[in-house]
Amino acid sequence: NAGVTQTPKFRILKIGQSMTLQCAQDMNHNYMYWYRQDPGMGLKLIYYSVGAGITDKGEVPNGYNVSRSTTEDFPLRLELAAPSQTSVYFCASNTGTGAREQYFGPGTRLTVT
Amino acid sequence: DQQVKQNSPSLSVQEGRISILNCDYTNSMFDYFLWYKKYPAEGPTFLISISSIKDKNEDGRFTVFLNKSAKHLSLHIVPSQPGDSAVYFCAARMIYNQGGKLIFGQGTELSVKP
């Protein structure tokens, strides 16, 4: 199993541009999550999904959108990028109800200038 | 409102000695606490967890202690090894949490010196 994969690894965006961060998992996990980590800070939940077609907001959803059309994929869309969105983005997944640990991807480092 | 706090940004320990990483929480409605380890340029990896109904859980060199009255947990690593050098995050899961969401502390960077 590849586990949780994320693309791209790095990206530089100009202010106002848009992009999609890709996340895929091959563990047949129902739950998937997007976090961002700012320097010196913990991970903040952006959006999560408990299954295909079901998404919900986390702590910091503003400026982002998600969709979940399949169990495997959970892309994160940034519209009108702002410098405040400069961060490292992590995707995670777990089996679902009752599961405690989440499995994380390697992250995408995004810089908005 | 930081519900999970790690007040020490960094910790330096000699190889072979004990490392103690601390975490405080403010919400009594957490049912599980977890520790994650993160190396640079990698995603966090799960290390150990503890249920809120227990006060200790041990896995090899790693032991987590939970003091519910003080709303405090700690991770002990004995003996510490240079490969343990990483950022450690404490995380908590809310009871009856829809979606299994975790709340993370800010992290503590552990450096184990040979």
XYZ file of C-alpha atoms in Angstrom:
227
model
C 0.000 0.000 0.000
C 1.171 3.523 -0.783
C -0.880 4.829 2.143
C -1.789 8.514 1.868
C -0.226 10.342 -1.059
C -0.226 14.086 -1.729
C 0.700 16.107 -4.782
C 2.436 18.417 -5.380
C 5.176 18.422 -2.741
C 5.919 22.109 -3.209
C 4.144 24.973 -4.933
C 4.540 28.716 -5.197
C 1.415 30.690 -6.052
C 0.879 34.334 -6.787
C -1.773 36.227 -4.849
C -5.170 35.667 -6.443
C -4.270 32.429 -8.218
C -6.127 29.197 -7.583
C -4.945 25.637 -7.244
C -6.000 22.168 -6.127
C -4.016 20.089 -3.685
C -4.476 16.416 -4.391
C -4.837 13.697 -1.770
C -5.411 10.006 -2.310
C -5.422 6.950 -0.063
C -5.442 3.272 -0.983
C -6.426 1.860 2.416
C -10.187 2.005 1.798
C -10.545 4.466 4.643
C -13.899 6.172 5.047
C -12.729 9.293 6.869
C -10.370 11.845 5.373
C -9.042 15.156 6.684
C -7.174 18.257 5.573
C -4.948 20.117 8.020
C -2.637 23.070 7.754
C 0.420 23.616 9.887
C 1.869 27.079 10.335
C 5.379 27.593 11.790
C 5.468 26.928 15.536
C 1.852 25.905 15.547
C -0.014 22.661 15.728
C -2.173 21.244 12.987
C -5.460 23.004 12.365
C -8.323 21.128 10.714
C -9.583 22.745 7.504
C -12.186 20.263 6.235
C -13.036 16.641 6.741
C -15.151 13.956 5.125
C -16.809 10.873 6.592
C -17.506 9.284 3.234
C -17.966 9.902 -0.460
C -20.310 12.820 -1.005
C -20.120 14.029 2.618
C -17.884 16.894 3.731
C -17.878 19.287 6.656
C -15.949 22.300 7.899
C -13.194 22.167 10.463
C -11.636 24.994 12.485
C -10.219 27.069 9.608
C -12.277 26.489 6.415
C -12.321 30.038 5.016
C -10.676 30.351 1.617
C -10.855 26.613 0.884
C -13.252 24.159 -0.713
C -13.332 20.375 -0.851
C -15.170 17.609 -2.615
C -15.274 13.851 -2.089
C -16.593 12.036 -5.131
C -14.784 8.753 -4.379
C -13.588 6.955 -1.258
C -9.970 7.282 -2.408
C -9.666 10.979 -3.270
C -10.146 14.162 -1.265
C -8.874 17.234 -3.144
C -8.538 20.633 -1.462
C -9.206 23.704 -3.597
C -7.736 27.125 -2.866
C -9.583 29.965 -4.558
C -7.985 33.417 -4.758
C -4.811 32.529 -2.868
C -3.686 34.930 -0.128
C -0.343 35.203 1.747
C -2.146 33.973 4.880
C -2.545 30.611 3.138
C 1.207 30.077 3.071
C 1.528 26.883 5.082
C 2.238 23.172 4.983
C -0.870 21.169 4.168
C -1.378 17.623 5.372
C -4.008 15.139 4.320
C -4.927 12.280 6.651
C -7.327 9.349 6.773
C -8.642 6.667 9.082
C -11.063 3.770 8.974
C -13.983 5.672 10.453
C -16.195 5.465 13.498
C -14.268 4.478 16.595
C -10.869 4.783 14.961
C -8.443 6.930 16.870
C -5.235 7.289 14.944
C -5.090 9.085 11.649
C -2.605 8.252 8.903
C -0.929 11.261 7.354
C 0.471 12.028 3.938
C 3.891 13.671 3.469
C 2.487 17.175 3.072
C 2.426 19.953 0.486
C 4.444 23.089 1.187
C 2.625 26.068 -0.304
C 3.968 29.610 -0.555
C 1.751 32.488 -1.688
C 3.612 35.651 -2.715
C -8.954 29.197 22.530
C -6.188 26.598 22.682
C -7.780 23.445 24.106
C -4.569 21.398 23.888
C -1.314 23.078 24.872
C 2.305 22.090 24.753
C 4.082 24.870 26.582
C 7.650 23.791 25.833
C 8.619 24.502 22.219
C 11.846 22.532 22.580
C 13.653 19.999 24.754
C 17.242 18.802 24.646
C 18.258 15.509 26.253
C 21.389 13.390 26.367
C 21.305 9.999 24.686
C 20.347 7.252 27.133
C 18.532 9.607 29.498
C 14.781 10.056 29.914
C 12.832 12.511 27.754
C 9.610 13.874 29.241
C 7.250 15.779 26.991
C 4.254 17.498 28.521
C 0.772 18.410 27.355
C -2.118 20.197 29.076
C -5.751 20.313 28.054
C -8.708 22.396 29.101
C -11.710 20.359 27.977
C -12.993 17.433 30.062
C -14.874 16.016 27.086
C -11.894 14.305 25.435
C -12.040 10.500 25.319
C -8.654 9.707 23.798
C -5.256 11.358 23.780
C -2.615 10.600 21.185
C 1.040 11.395 20.575
C 2.400 11.877 17.088
C 6.001 12.150 15.983
C 7.058 14.255 13.013
C 10.352 14.352 11.158
C 11.190 17.304 8.869
C 9.552 17.138 5.434
C 7.383 14.183 6.474
C 3.849 13.803 7.740
C 3.149 13.061 11.416
C 3.175 9.395 12.399
C 1.181 7.904 15.240
C 3.225 6.922 18.277
C 0.997 5.979 21.215
C -2.434 6.727 22.647
C -4.284 6.531 25.934
C -7.948 6.306 26.801
C -9.331 8.893 29.203
C -10.330 6.068 31.564
C -6.739 4.946 32.017
C -3.774 6.620 33.660
C -0.904 4.862 31.925
C -0.129 3.153 28.654
C 3.224 1.667 27.746
C 4.696 0.578 24.426
C 8.348 -0.347 24.477
C 10.424 2.707 25.286
C 7.362 4.969 25.219
C 4.972 5.496 28.118
C 2.130 7.974 28.311
C 0.762 9.090 31.675
C -2.599 10.780 32.131
C -3.506 12.877 35.174
C -7.174 13.712 34.745
C -7.492 15.865 37.837
C -4.683 18.097 36.565
C -5.782 17.791 32.924
C -2.226 16.884 32.083
C -0.511 14.145 30.126
C 3.100 13.350 29.539
C 5.128 11.174 27.209
C 8.196 9.465 28.632
C 10.881 8.076 26.354
C 13.401 5.818 28.048
C 16.152 5.485 27.033
C 16.264 8.359 24.563
C 18.037 7.732 21.267
C 19.312 10.173 18.621
C 16.688 8.805 16.203
C 14.000 10.093 18.579
C 14.936 13.662 17.607
C 11.745 15.024 16.050
C 8.749 17.230 16.769
C 6.193 15.576 19.033
C 2.530 16.583 18.901
C -0.053 15.854 21.528
C -3.618 15.462 20.203
C -7.037 14.885 21.747
C -10.298 13.454 20.448
C -13.651 14.737 21.663
C -16.237 12.350 23.116
C -19.096 11.697 20.678
C -17.023 13.449 18.085
C -18.534 13.316 14.668
C -15.830 12.552 12.184
C -13.108 11.534 14.652
C -11.614 15.008 14.619
C -8.417 15.614 16.554
C -7.257 18.799 18.261
C -3.491 19.222 18.247
C -1.058 21.000 20.512
C 1.655 23.241 19.112
C 4.371 20.601 19.264
C 7.638 20.148 21.152
C 10.892 19.716 19.284
C 13.004 17.039 20.952
C 16.728 16.924 20.337
C 18.608 13.889 21.629
C 22.337 14.499 21.696
C 24.844 11.617 21.383
